[in-house]
């Protein structure tokens, strides 16, 4: 809960959101969390899942990210805790060409990203992992892209990684859509065809956007009904809609 608390604290401050309860509780929770993390840090600079466990590179990177973000949020963070964690993570890095498991490559991308956030990035190892990027999943490539961006905001590798991520995301979305289509019942397919025709009409598309917006804007059913009635009066009934027996919907 430490890192989410830090992000929530920063969000309240940066977005000028007033929440007196959180404003009172979060500083104490974060300070207590810092002390707990210091007490659980191992002599080698890492953290384990349990106090007496061996240090774990992924968990250590996650904790280090929390310390870095807490420091950015204005909390007093022990520099020695950060320095020793950074040293541990550098020592845990593997030669990308020797990494065989995808999860290990993804973990290394996350570690490289956190080290970059901590001001101790490694461009050489980041580029080396880029050359072995076929071992990375989408989120691993995303972490590597962010690491490279922190170290150099215009390296050629970033565009390649973004293109890889976009291509895989499109393929994944297409597979999900195809699977969803295969599971659709005839009634759902009919509604899908109507919706597709609705989106093909620019005028009806505007109405649909406003209907969706108003449907979720208020928790008051009467207000939602009033807004929908107003929009239908303003724009008319969408042309692709086929009205039938209400019991069939």
Coordinates of N, CA and C in Angstrom, one line a residue:
X1 N 0.8 -1.2 0.0 CA 0.0 0.0 0.0 C 0.8 1.3 0.0
X2 N 2.2 1.1 0.2 CA 3.0 2.3 0.4 C 3.0 3.1 -0.9
X3 N 3.3 2.5 -2.1 CA 3.4 3.2 -3.3 C 2.1 3.8 -3.7
X4 N 0.9 3.1 -3.6 CA -0.4 3.7 -3.9 C -0.6 4.9 -3.1
X5 N -0.2 4.9 -1.8 CA -0.4 6.0 -0.9 C 0.4 7.2 -1.4
X6 N 1.6 7.0 -1.8 CA 2.4 8.1 -2.3 C 1.8 8.7 -3.5
X7 N 1.4 7.9 -4.5 CA 0.8 8.4 -5.7 C -0.5 9.2 -5.4
X8 N -1.3 8.7 -4.4 CA -2.5 9.4 -4.1 C -2.2 10.7 -3.5
X9 N -1.2 10.8 -2.6 CA -0.7 12.0 -2.0 C -0.3 13.0 -3.0
X10 N 0.5 12.6 -4.0 CA 0.9 13.5 -5.1 C -0.2 13.9 -5.9
X11 N -1.1 13.0 -6.2 CA -2.3 13.4 -7.1 C -3.1 14.5 -6.4
X12 N -3.4 14.3 -5.1 CA -4.1 15.3 -4.4 C -3.5 16.7 -4.5
X13 N -2.2 16.7 -4.3 CA -1.4 18.0 -4.4 C -1.4 18.6 -5.8
X14 N -1.0 17.8 -6.8 CA -0.8 18.3 -8.1 C -2.1 18.6 -8.8
X15 N -3.2 17.9 -8.4 CA -4.5 18.2 -9.1 C -5.4 19.2 -8.3
X16 N -4.8 19.6 -7.1 CA -5.5 20.6 -6.2 C -6.9 20.0 -5.8
X17 N -6.9 18.7 -5.5 CA -8.1 18.1 -5.0 C -8.2 18.2 -3.5
X18 N -9.3 18.6 -3.0 CA -9.4 18.7 -1.5 C -10.1 17.5 -0.9
X19 N -9.4 16.8 -0.1 CA -10.0 15.7 0.7 C -9.3 15.7 2.0
X20 N -10.0 16.3 3.0 CA -9.4 16.6 4.3 C -9.0 15.3 5.0
X21 N -9.8 14.2 4.8 CA -9.5 13.0 5.5 C -8.2 12.4 5.0
X22 N -8.1 12.3 3.7 CA -6.8 11.8 3.1 C -5.6 12.7 3.4
X23 N -5.9 14.0 3.4 CA -4.8 14.9 3.6 C -4.2 14.8 5.0
X24 N -5.1 14.4 6.0 CA -4.7 14.2 7.3 C -4.0 12.8 7.5
X25 N -4.5 11.8 6.8 CA -4.1 10.4 7.1 C -2.8 10.1 6.3
X26 N -2.7 10.5 5.0 CA -1.7 10.0 4.2 C -0.3 10.3 4.6
X27 N 0.1 11.5 5.1 CA 1.4 11.8 5.5 C 1.9 10.8 6.6
X28 N 1.0 10.5 7.6 CA 1.4 9.6 8.7 C 1.5 8.2 8.1
X29 N 0.7 7.8 7.2 CA 0.8 6.4 6.7 C 2.1 6.3 5.9
X30 N 2.4 7.3 5.1 CA 3.6 7.2 4.3 C 4.9 7.2 5.2
X31 N 4.9 8.1 6.2 CA 6.0 8.1 7.1 C 6.2 6.8 7.8
X32 N 5.1 6.2 8.3 CA 5.1 4.9 8.9 C 5.6 3.8 8.0
X33 N 5.2 3.9 6.7 CA 5.6 2.9 5.7 C 7.1 3.0 5.4
X34 N 7.6 4.2 5.4 CA 9.1 4.4 5.2 C 9.8 3.7 6.3
X35 N 9.4 3.9 7.6 CA 10.2 3.3 8.7 C 10.1 1.8 8.6
X36 N 9.0 1.3 8.2 CA 8.8 -0.2 8.1 C 9.7 -0.7 7.0
X37 N 9.8 0.0 5.9 CA 10.7 -0.4 4.8 C 12.2 -0.4 5.2
X38 N 12.6 0.7 5.9 CA 14.0 0.7 6.4 C 14.3 -0.5 7.3
X39 N 13.3 -0.8 8.2 CA 13.6 -1.9 9.1 C 13.7 -3.3 8.4
X40 N 13.1 -3.4 7.2 CA 13.0 -4.7 6.5 C 14.1 -4.8 5.4
X41 N 14.8 -3.7 5.2 CA 15.9 -3.8 4.2 C 17.0 -4.7 4.6
X42 N 17.5 -5.5 3.7 CA 18.5 -6.5 4.0 C 19.9 -5.8 3.9
X43 N 20.9 -6.5 4.5 CA 22.3 -5.9 4.5 C 22.8 -5.8 3.1
X44 N 22.3 -6.6 2.1 CA 22.8 -6.4 0.7 C 22.1 -5.3 0.0
X45 N 21.2 -4.6 0.6 CA 20.5 -3.5 0.0 C 19.1 -3.8 -0.6
X46 N 18.8 -5.1 -0.6 CA 17.5 -5.5 -1.2 C 16.4 -5.8 -0.2
X47 N 15.3 -6.2 -0.7 CA 14.1 -6.6 0.1 C 13.7 -7.9 -0.3
X48 N 13.1 -8.7 0.6 CA 12.5 -10.0 0.2 C 11.0 -10.0 0.5
X49 N 10.4 -11.0 0.2 CA 8.9 -11.1 0.5 C 8.7 -11.2 2.0
X50 N 9.7 -11.7 2.7 CA 9.6 -11.8 4.2 C 10.9 -11.2 4.7
X51 N 11.0 -10.8 5.9 CA 12.2 -10.2 6.5 C 13.4 -11.1 6.4
X52 N 13.2 -12.4 6.6 CA 14.3 -13.4 6.6 C 14.5 -14.0 5.3
X53 N 13.7 -13.7 4.3 CA 13.9 -14.2 2.9 C 15.2 -13.7 2.3
X54 N 15.6 -14.3 1.2 CA 16.6 -13.8 0.3 C 16.1 -12.5 -0.4
X55 N 16.9 -11.6 -0.7 CA 16.5 -10.4 -1.4 C 16.0 -10.8 -2.8
X56 N 14.9 -10.1 -3.2 CA 14.3 -10.4 -4.5 C 14.4 -9.1 -5.4
X57 N 15.0 -9.3 -6.6 CA 15.3 -8.1 -7.5 C 14.0 -7.4 -7.8
X58 N 12.9 -8.1 -8.2 CA 11.7 -7.4 -8.6 C 11.1 -6.6 -7.4
X59 N 11.0 -7.3 -6.3 CA 10.5 -6.6 -5.1 C 11.3 -5.4 -4.7
X60 N 12.6 -5.6 -4.8 CA 13.5 -4.4 -4.4 C 13.3 -3.3 -5.4
X61 N 13.1 -3.5 -6.7 CA 12.9 -2.5 -7.6 C 11.6 -1.8 -7.3
X62 N 10.6 -2.5 -6.9 CA 9.3 -1.9 -6.6 C 9.4 -1.0 -5.4
X63 N 10.1 -1.5 -4.4 CA 10.3 -0.7 -3.2 C 11.1 0.6 -3.5
X64 N 12.2 0.4 -4.3 CA 13.0 1.6 -4.7 C 12.1 2.6 -5.4
X65 N 11.3 2.2 -6.3 CA 10.4 3.1 -7.0 C 9.5 3.9 -6.0
X66 N 9.1 3.2 -4.9 CA 8.3 3.9 -3.9 C 9.1 4.9 -3.2
X67 N 10.4 4.6 -2.9 CA 11.2 5.5 -2.2 C 11.5 6.8 -3.1
X68 N 11.7 6.5 -4.3 CA 12.0 7.6 -5.3 C 10.8 8.5 -5.4
X69 N 9.6 7.9 -5.5 CA 8.4 8.7 -5.6 C 8.1 9.5 -4.3
X70 N 8.4 8.9 -3.2 CA 8.2 9.5 -1.9 C 9.1 10.7 -1.8
X71 N 10.3 10.6 -2.2 CA 11.2 11.7 -2.2 C 10.7 12.9 -3.1
X72 N 10.2 12.5 -4.3 CA 9.7 13.5 -5.2 C 8.4 14.2 -4.6
X73 N 7.7 13.5 -3.7 CA 6.5 14.1 -3.1 C 6.9 15.0 -1.9
X74 N 8.1 15.1 -1.6 CA 8.6 16.0 -0.5 C 8.8 15.3 0.8
X75 N 8.8 14.0 0.9 CA 9.1 13.3 2.1 C 10.6 13.1 2.3
X76 N 11.0 13.1 3.5 CA 12.4 12.9 3.8 C 12.8 11.4 3.7
X77 N 13.6 11.0 2.7 CA 13.9 9.6 2.5 C 15.4 9.4 2.7
X78 N 15.7 8.3 3.4 CA 17.1 8.0 3.7 C 17.9 7.7 2.4
X79 N 18.9 8.6 2.1 CA 19.7 8.4 0.9 C 20.4 7.0 0.9
X80 N 20.8 6.6 2.1 CA 21.6 5.3 2.2 C 20.7 4.2 1.7
X81 N 19.4 4.2 2.1 CA 18.5 3.1 1.7 C 18.4 3.1 0.2
X82 N 18.4 4.2 -0.4 CA 18.3 4.3 -1.9 C 19.6 3.8 -2.5
X83 N 20.7 4.3 -2.0 CA 22.0 4.0 -2.6 C 22.3 2.5 -2.6
X84 N 22.0 1.9 -1.4 CA 22.3 0.4 -1.3 C 21.3 -0.4 -2.2
X85 N 20.1 0.1 -2.3 CA 19.1 -0.6 -3.2 C 19.6 -0.5 -4.6
X86 N 20.0 0.6 -5.0 CA 20.5 0.8 -6.4 C 21.7 -0.1 -6.7
X87 N 22.6 -0.2 -5.7 CA 23.8 -1.1 -5.8 C 23.4 -2.6 -6.0
X88 N 22.4 -2.9 -5.2 CA 21.9 -4.3 -5.2 C 21.3 -4.6 -6.6
X89 N 20.5 -3.7 -7.1 CA 19.8 -3.9 -8.4 C 20.8 -3.9 -9.6
X90 N 21.8 -3.1 -9.5 CA 22.9 -3.1 -10.6 C 23.5 -4.5 -10.6
X91 N 23.8 -5.0 -9.4 CA 24.5 -6.3 -9.3 C 23.6 -7.5 -9.7
X92 N 22.3 -7.2 -9.7 CA 21.3 -8.3 -10.1 C 21.1 -8.4 -11.6
X93 N 21.5 -7.4 -12.3 CA 21.3 -7.4 -13.8 C 22.0 -8.5 -14.5
X94 N 21.3 -9.1 -15.5 CA 21.9 -10.2 -16.2 C 22.3 -9.7 -17.6
X95 N 23.2 -10.5 -18.3 CA 23.5 -10.2 -19.7 C 22.2 -10.6 -20.5
X96 N 21.6 -9.7 -21.2 CA 20.4 -10.0 -21.9 C 20.5 -11.2 -22.8
X97 N 21.6 -11.4 -23.5 CA 21.8 -12.6 -24.4 C 21.7 -13.9 -23.6
X98 N 21.9 -13.9 -22.3 CA 21.9 -15.1 -21.5 C 20.5 -15.4 -20.9
X99 N 19.6 -14.4 -21.0 CA 18.3 -14.5 -20.4 C 17.4 -15.4 -21.4
X100 N 16.9 -16.5 -20.8 CA 16.1 -17.4 -21.6 C 14.6 -17.3 -21.3
X101 N 14.2 -17.0 -20.1 CA 12.8 -16.9 -19.7 C 12.3 -15.5 -20.0
X102 N 11.1 -15.5 -20.5 CA 10.4 -14.2 -20.8 C 10.2 -13.4 -19.5
X103 N 9.9 -14.0 -18.4 CA 9.6 -13.3 -17.2 C 10.9 -12.7 -16.6
X104 N 12.0 -13.3 -16.9 CA 13.3 -12.7 -16.4 C 13.6 -11.4 -17.2
X105 N 13.3 -11.5 -18.5 CA 13.6 -10.4 -19.4 C 12.6 -9.2 -19.0
X106 N 11.4 -9.5 -18.7 CA 10.4 -8.5 -18.3 C 10.9 -7.9 -17.0
X107 N 11.3 -8.7 -16.1 CA 11.8 -8.2 -14.8 C 13.0 -7.3 -15.0
X108 N 13.9 -7.6 -15.9 CA 15.1 -6.8 -16.1 C 14.7 -5.4 -16.7
X109 N 13.7 -5.4 -17.6 CA 13.2 -4.2 -18.1 C 12.6 -3.3 -17.0
X110 N 11.9 -3.9 -16.1 CA 11.3 -3.1 -15.0 C 12.4 -2.6 -14.1
X111 N 13.4 -3.4 -13.8 CA 14.6 -2.9 -13.0 C 15.3 -1.8 -13.7
X112 N 15.5 -1.9 -15.0 CA 16.2 -0.8 -15.7 C 15.4 0.5 -15.7
X113 N 14.1 0.4 -15.8 CA 13.2 1.5 -15.7 C 13.3 2.2 -14.3
X114 N 13.3 1.4 -13.3 CA 13.3 1.9 -11.9 C 14.7 2.6 -11.7
X115 N 15.8 2.0 -12.1 CA 17.1 2.5 -12.0 C 17.2 3.9 -12.7
X116 N 16.6 4.0 -13.8 CA 16.5 5.3 -14.6 C 15.8 6.3 -13.8
X117 N 14.6 5.9 -13.2 CA 13.9 6.8 -12.4 C 14.7 7.3 -11.1
X118 N 15.5 6.4 -10.6 CA 16.3 6.7 -9.5 C 17.6 7.5 -9.8
X119 N 17.8 7.8 -11.1 CA 18.9 8.6 -11.5 C 20.2 7.8 -11.7
X120 N 20.0 6.5 -11.8 CA 21.1 5.6 -11.9 C 20.9 4.6 -13.1
X121 N 20.4 5.1 -14.2 CA 20.1 4.2 -15.3 C 21.3 3.7 -16.0
X122 N 21.1 2.7 -16.8 CA 22.2 2.1 -17.5 C 21.9 2.0 -19.0
X123 N 22.4 2.9 -19.8 CA 22.1 2.9 -21.2 C 22.6 1.7 -21.9
X124 N 23.8 1.3 -21.6 CA 24.4 0.1 -22.2 C 23.6 -1.1 -22.1
X125 N 23.1 -1.4 -20.9 CA 22.3 -2.6 -20.6 C 20.9 -2.4 -21.2
X126 N 20.4 -1.2 -21.3 CA 19.1 -1.0 -21.8 C 19.1 -1.2 -23.3
X127 N 20.2 -0.8 -24.0 CA 20.3 -1.0 -25.5 C 20.5 -2.5 -25.7
X128 N 21.3 -3.1 -24.8 CA 21.5 -4.6 -25.0 C 20.2 -5.4 -24.9
X129 N 19.4 -4.9 -24.0 CA 18.1 -5.6 -23.8 C 17.2 -5.3 -25.0
X130 N 17.3 -4.1 -25.5 CA 16.5 -3.8 -26.8 C 16.9 -4.8 -27.9
X131 N 18.1 -5.1 -28.0 CA 18.5 -6.0 -29.1 C 18.0 -7.4 -28.9
X132 N 17.5 -7.7 -27.7 CA 16.9 -9.0 -27.3 C 15.4 -8.9 -27.0
X133 N 14.8 -7.8 -27.6 CA 13.5 -7.5 -27.2 C 12.4 -8.5 -27.6
X134 N 12.7 -9.5 -28.4 CA 11.8 -10.5 -28.7 C 11.5 -11.4 -27.5
X135 N 12.3 -11.3 -26.5 CA 12.1 -12.0 -25.2 C 11.1 -11.3 -24.3
X136 N 10.8 -10.0 -24.7 CA 9.9 -9.2 -23.8 C 8.4 -9.3 -24.2
X137 N 7.6 -9.3 -23.2 CA 6.1 -9.1 -23.4 C 5.9 -7.6 -23.7
X138 N 4.6 -7.3 -23.9 CA 4.2 -5.9 -24.2 C 4.6 -5.0 -23.1
X139 N 4.3 -5.4 -21.8 CA 4.6 -4.5 -20.7 C 6.1 -4.4 -20.5
X140 N 6.8 -5.4 -20.8 CA 8.3 -5.4 -20.7 C 8.9 -4.4 -21.6
X141 N 8.3 -4.4 -22.9 CA 8.8 -3.4 -23.9 C 8.4 -2.0 -23.5
X142 N 7.3 -1.8 -22.8 CA 6.8 -0.5 -22.4 C 7.8 0.0 -21.3
X143 N 8.2 -0.8 -20.3 CA 9.1 -0.4 -19.3 C 10.5 0.0 -19.9
X144 N 10.9 -0.8 -20.9 CA 12.2 -0.5 -21.5 C 12.1 0.8 -22.3
X145 N 11.0 1.0 -23.0 CA 10.8 2.3 -23.7 C 10.9 3.5 -22.7
X146 N 10.3 3.3 -21.6 CA 10.3 4.4 -20.6 C 11.7 4.6 -20.0
X147 N 12.4 3.5 -19.8 CA 13.8 3.6 -19.3 C 14.7 4.4 -20.4
X148 N 14.5 4.0 -21.6 CA 15.3 4.7 -22.7 C 14.9 6.2 -22.8
X149 N 13.7 6.5 -22.6 CA 13.2 7.8 -22.7 C 13.8 8.7 -21.6
X150 N 13.9 8.1 -20.4 CA 14.5 8.9 -19.3 C 16.0 9.2 -19.6
X151 N 16.7 8.2 -20.1 CA 18.1 8.3 -20.3 C 18.4 9.2 -21.6
X152 N 17.6 9.1 -22.6 CA 17.8 9.9 -23.8 C 16.4 10.0 -24.5
X153 N 15.8 11.2 -24.5 CA 14.4 11.3 -24.9 C 14.3 11.1 -26.4
X154 N 15.3 10.9 -27.2 CA 15.2 10.7 -28.6 C 16.0 9.6 -29.2
X155 N 16.1 8.5 -28.5 CA 16.8 7.3 -29.1 C 16.0 6.6 -30.1
X156 N 16.6 6.1 -31.2 CA 15.9 5.4 -32.2 C 15.1 4.2 -31.7
X157 N 15.6 3.6 -30.6 CA 14.9 2.4 -30.2 C 13.5 2.6 -29.7
X158 N 13.2 3.9 -29.2 CA 11.9 4.1 -28.6 C 10.8 4.0 -29.7
X159 N 11.0 4.5 -30.9 CA 10.0 4.4 -32.0 C 9.8 2.9 -32.3
X160 N 10.9 2.2 -32.4 CA 10.7 0.7 -32.7 C 9.9 0.0 -31.6
X161 N 10.2 0.3 -30.3 CA 9.4 -0.3 -29.3 C 8.0 0.1 -29.3
X162 N 7.7 1.4 -29.5 CA 6.3 1.8 -29.6 C 5.6 1.1 -30.8
X163 N 6.2 1.0 -31.9 CA 5.6 0.3 -33.0 C 5.3 -1.1 -32.7
X164 N 6.3 -1.8 -32.0 CA 6.1 -3.2 -31.6 C 4.9 -3.3 -30.7
X165 N 4.8 -2.4 -29.7 CA 3.7 -2.4 -28.7 C 2.4 -2.2 -29.4
X166 N 2.3 -1.2 -30.3 CA 1.1 -0.9 -31.0 C 0.6 -2.1 -31.9
X167 N 1.6 -2.7 -32.6 CA 1.2 -3.8 -33.4 C 0.7 -5.0 -32.6
X168 N 1.3 -5.3 -31.5 CA 0.9 -6.4 -30.7 C -0.5 -6.1 -30.0
X169 N -0.6 -4.8 -29.6 CA -1.9 -4.4 -29.0 C -3.1 -4.6 -30.0
X170 N -2.8 -4.2 -31.3 CA -3.8 -4.3 -32.3 C -4.2 -5.8 -32.6
X171 N -3.1 -6.6 -32.7 CA -3.4 -8.0 -32.9 C -4.1 -8.6 -31.7
X172 N -3.8 -8.3 -30.5 CA -4.5 -8.8 -29.3 C -5.9 -8.4 -29.3
X173 N -6.2 -7.1 -29.6 CA -7.5 -6.6 -29.6 C -8.4 -7.3 -30.7
X174 N -7.7 -7.5 -31.9 CA -8.4 -8.2 -32.9 C -8.8 -9.6 -32.5
X175 N -7.9 -10.3 -31.9 CA -8.2 -11.7 -31.4 C -9.3 -11.7 -30.4
X176 N -9.3 -10.7 -29.5 CA -10.4 -10.7 -28.5 C -11.7 -10.4 -29.2
X177 N -11.7 -9.4 -30.2 CA -13.0 -9.1 -30.8 C -13.5 -10.3 -31.6
X178 N -12.6 -11.0 -32.3 CA -13.0 -12.2 -33.0 C -13.6 -13.2 -32.1
X179 N -13.0 -13.4 -31.0 CA -13.5 -14.4 -30.0 C -14.9 -13.9 -29.5
X180 N -15.0 -12.6 -29.2 CA -16.3 -12.1 -28.7 C -17.4 -12.3 -29.8
X181 N -17.0 -12.0 -31.0 CA -18.0 -12.2 -32.1 C -18.4 -13.6 -32.2
X182 N -17.5 -14.6 -32.0 CA -17.8 -16.0 -32.2 C -18.8 -16.4 -31.0
X183 N -18.8 -15.7 -29.9 CA -19.6 -16.1 -28.8 C -21.0 -15.4 -28.8
X184 N -21.1 -14.4 -29.7 CA -22.4 -13.6 -29.7 C -23.6 -14.5 -30.2
X185 N -24.7 -14.2 -29.5 CA -26.0 -14.8 -29.9 C -26.6 -14.0 -31.0
X186 N -27.6 -14.5 -31.7 CA -28.2 -13.8 -32.8 C -28.8 -12.4 -32.4
X187 N -29.3 -12.4 -31.3 CA -29.9 -11.1 -30.8 C -28.8 -10.1 -30.6
X188 N -27.6 -10.5 -30.1 CA -26.5 -9.6 -29.9 C -25.9 -9.1 -31.2
X189 N -25.9 -10.1 -32.2 CA -25.4 -9.7 -33.5 C -26.2 -8.7 -34.2
X190 N -27.5 -8.8 -34.0 CA -28.4 -7.8 -34.5 C -28.1 -6.4 -34.0
X191 N -28.0 -6.3 -32.6 CA -27.7 -5.0 -32.0 C -26.3 -4.5 -32.4
X192 N -25.4 -5.4 -32.6 CA -24.0 -5.0 -33.1 C -24.1 -4.4 -34.5
X193 N -24.9 -5.0 -35.4 CA -25.0 -4.4 -36.7 C -25.7 -3.1 -36.7
X194 N -26.6 -2.9 -35.8 CA -27.3 -1.6 -35.7 C -26.3 -0.5 -35.2
X195 N -25.5 -0.9 -34.2 CA -24.5 0.0 -33.6 C -23.5 0.4 -34.7
X196 N -23.1 -0.6 -35.5 CA -22.1 -0.3 -36.5 C -22.6 0.7 -37.5
X197 N -23.9 0.5 -37.9 CA -24.5 1.5 -38.8 C -24.6 2.9 -38.2
X198 N -24.9 2.9 -36.9 CA -25.0 4.1 -36.2 C -23.7 4.9 -36.2
X199 N -22.6 4.2 -36.0 CA -21.3 4.8 -36.0 C -20.9 5.2 -37.3
X200 N -21.4 4.6 -38.4 CA -21.1 5.0 -39.7 C -21.7 6.3 -40.2
X201 N -22.8 6.7 -39.5 CA -23.5 8.0 -39.8 C -22.9 9.1 -38.9
X202 N -22.2 10.1 -39.4 CA -21.6 11.1 -38.6 C -22.6 11.8 -37.6
X203 N -23.8 12.1 -38.1 CA -24.8 12.8 -37.3 C -25.3 11.9 -36.2
X204 N -25.5 10.6 -36.5 CA -25.9 9.7 -35.4 C -24.8 9.4 -34.4
X205 N -23.6 9.5 -34.9 CA -22.4 9.2 -34.1 C -22.3 10.3 -33.0
X206 N -22.7 11.5 -33.3 CA -22.7 12.6 -32.3 C -23.7 12.3 -31.3
X207 N -24.9 11.9 -31.7 CA -26.0 11.6 -30.8 C -25.5 10.5 -29.8
X208 N -24.9 9.4 -30.4 CA -24.5 8.3 -29.6 C -23.5 8.8 -28.5
X209 N -22.6 9.6 -28.9 CA -21.6 10.1 -27.9 C -22.2 10.8 -26.8
X210 N -23.2 11.7 -27.2 CA -23.9 12.5 -26.1 C -24.7 11.6 -25.2
X211 N -25.4 10.6 -25.8 CA -26.2 9.7 -25.0 C -25.3 8.9 -24.0
X212 N -24.2 8.4 -24.4 CA -23.3 7.7 -23.5 C -22.8 8.6 -22.4
X213 N -22.4 9.9 -22.8 CA -21.9 10.8 -21.9 C -23.0 11.1 -20.8
X214 N -24.2 11.4 -21.2 CA -25.3 11.8 -20.3 C -25.7 10.6 -19.4
X215 N -25.6 9.4 -20.0 CA -26.0 8.2 -19.3 C -25.2 7.9 -18.0
X216 N -23.9 8.3 -18.1 CA -23.0 8.1 -17.0 C -22.7 9.3 -16.2
X217 N -23.2 10.5 -16.6 CA -22.9 11.7 -15.9 C -23.5 11.8 -14.5
X218 N -24.8 11.3 -14.4 CA -25.5 11.5 -13.2 C -25.9 10.1 -12.6
X219 N -26.0 10.1 -11.3 CA -26.5 8.8 -10.6 C -28.0 8.9 -10.4
X220 N -28.6 10.0 -10.8 CA -30.1 10.1 -10.7 C -30.8 9.6 -11.9
X221 N -31.5 8.5 -11.8 CA -32.2 8.0 -13.0 C -33.1 9.0 -13.7
X222 N -33.8 9.8 -12.9 CA -34.8 10.7 -13.5 C -34.0 11.8 -14.4
X223 N -32.9 12.2 -13.9 CA -32.1 13.2 -14.6 C -31.6 12.6 -15.9
X224 N -31.1 11.3 -15.8 CA -30.6 10.6 -17.0 C -31.7 10.5 -18.1
X225 N -32.9 10.1 -17.6 CA -34.1 10.0 -18.5 C -34.4 11.4 -19.1
X226 N -34.4 12.4 -18.4 CA -34.7 13.8 -18.9 C -33.7 14.1 -20.0
X227 N -32.4 13.8 -19.7 CA -31.3 14.2 -20.7 C -31.5 13.4 -22.0
X228 N -31.8 12.1 -21.8 CA -32.0 11.3 -23.0 C -33.2 11.8 -23.8
X229 N -34.3 12.1 -23.1 CA -35.5 12.6 -23.8 C -35.2 13.9 -24.6
X230 N -34.4 14.8 -23.9 CA -34.0 16.0 -24.6 C -33.1 15.8 -25.8
X231 N -32.2 14.9 -25.7 CA -31.3 14.6 -26.9 C -32.1 14.0 -28.0
X232 N -33.0 13.1 -27.7 CA -33.8 12.5 -28.8 C -34.7 13.5 -29.5
X233 N -35.2 14.5 -28.7 CA -36.0 15.6 -29.2 C -35.1 16.5 -30.1
X234 N -33.9 16.7 -29.7 CA -33.0 17.6 -30.4 C -32.4 17.0 -31.6
X235 N -32.1 15.7 -31.6 CA -31.4 15.1 -32.7 C -32.3 14.1 -33.5
X236 N -33.4 13.7 -32.9 CA -34.3 12.7 -33.6 C -33.8 11.3 -33.3
X237 N -34.7 10.4 -33.7 CA -34.4 8.9 -33.5 C -33.3 8.5 -34.5
X238 N -32.2 7.9 -34.0 CA -31.1 7.4 -34.9 C -31.7 6.6 -36.0
X239 N -31.2 6.8 -37.2 CA -31.8 6.2 -38.4 C -31.6 4.7 -38.4
X240 N -30.5 4.1 -37.9 CA -30.3 2.6 -38.0 C -31.2 1.8 -37.0
X241 N -31.8 2.5 -36.1 CA -32.5 1.8 -35.0 C -33.8 1.2 -35.6
X242 N -34.0 -0.1 -35.3 CA -35.2 -0.8 -35.7 C -36.1 -1.1 -34.5
X243 N -37.2 -0.4 -34.3 CA -38.0 -0.5 -33.2 C -38.9 -1.8 -33.3
X244 N -39.0 -2.5 -32.3 CA -39.8 -3.7 -32.3 C -40.5 -3.9 -31.0
X245 N -40.8 -5.1 -30.7 CA -41.4 -5.5 -29.4 C -40.4 -5.3 -28.3
X246 N -40.7 -4.4 -27.3 CA -39.7 -4.1 -26.2 C -39.2 -5.4 -25.5
X247 N -40.1 -6.4 -25.5 CA -39.8 -7.6 -24.8 C -38.7 -8.4 -25.5
X248 N -38.4 -8.0 -26.8 CA -37.4 -8.8 -27.5 C -36.0 -8.3 -27.3
X249 N -35.9 -7.1 -26.6 CA -34.5 -6.5 -26.5 C -33.8 -7.2 -25.3

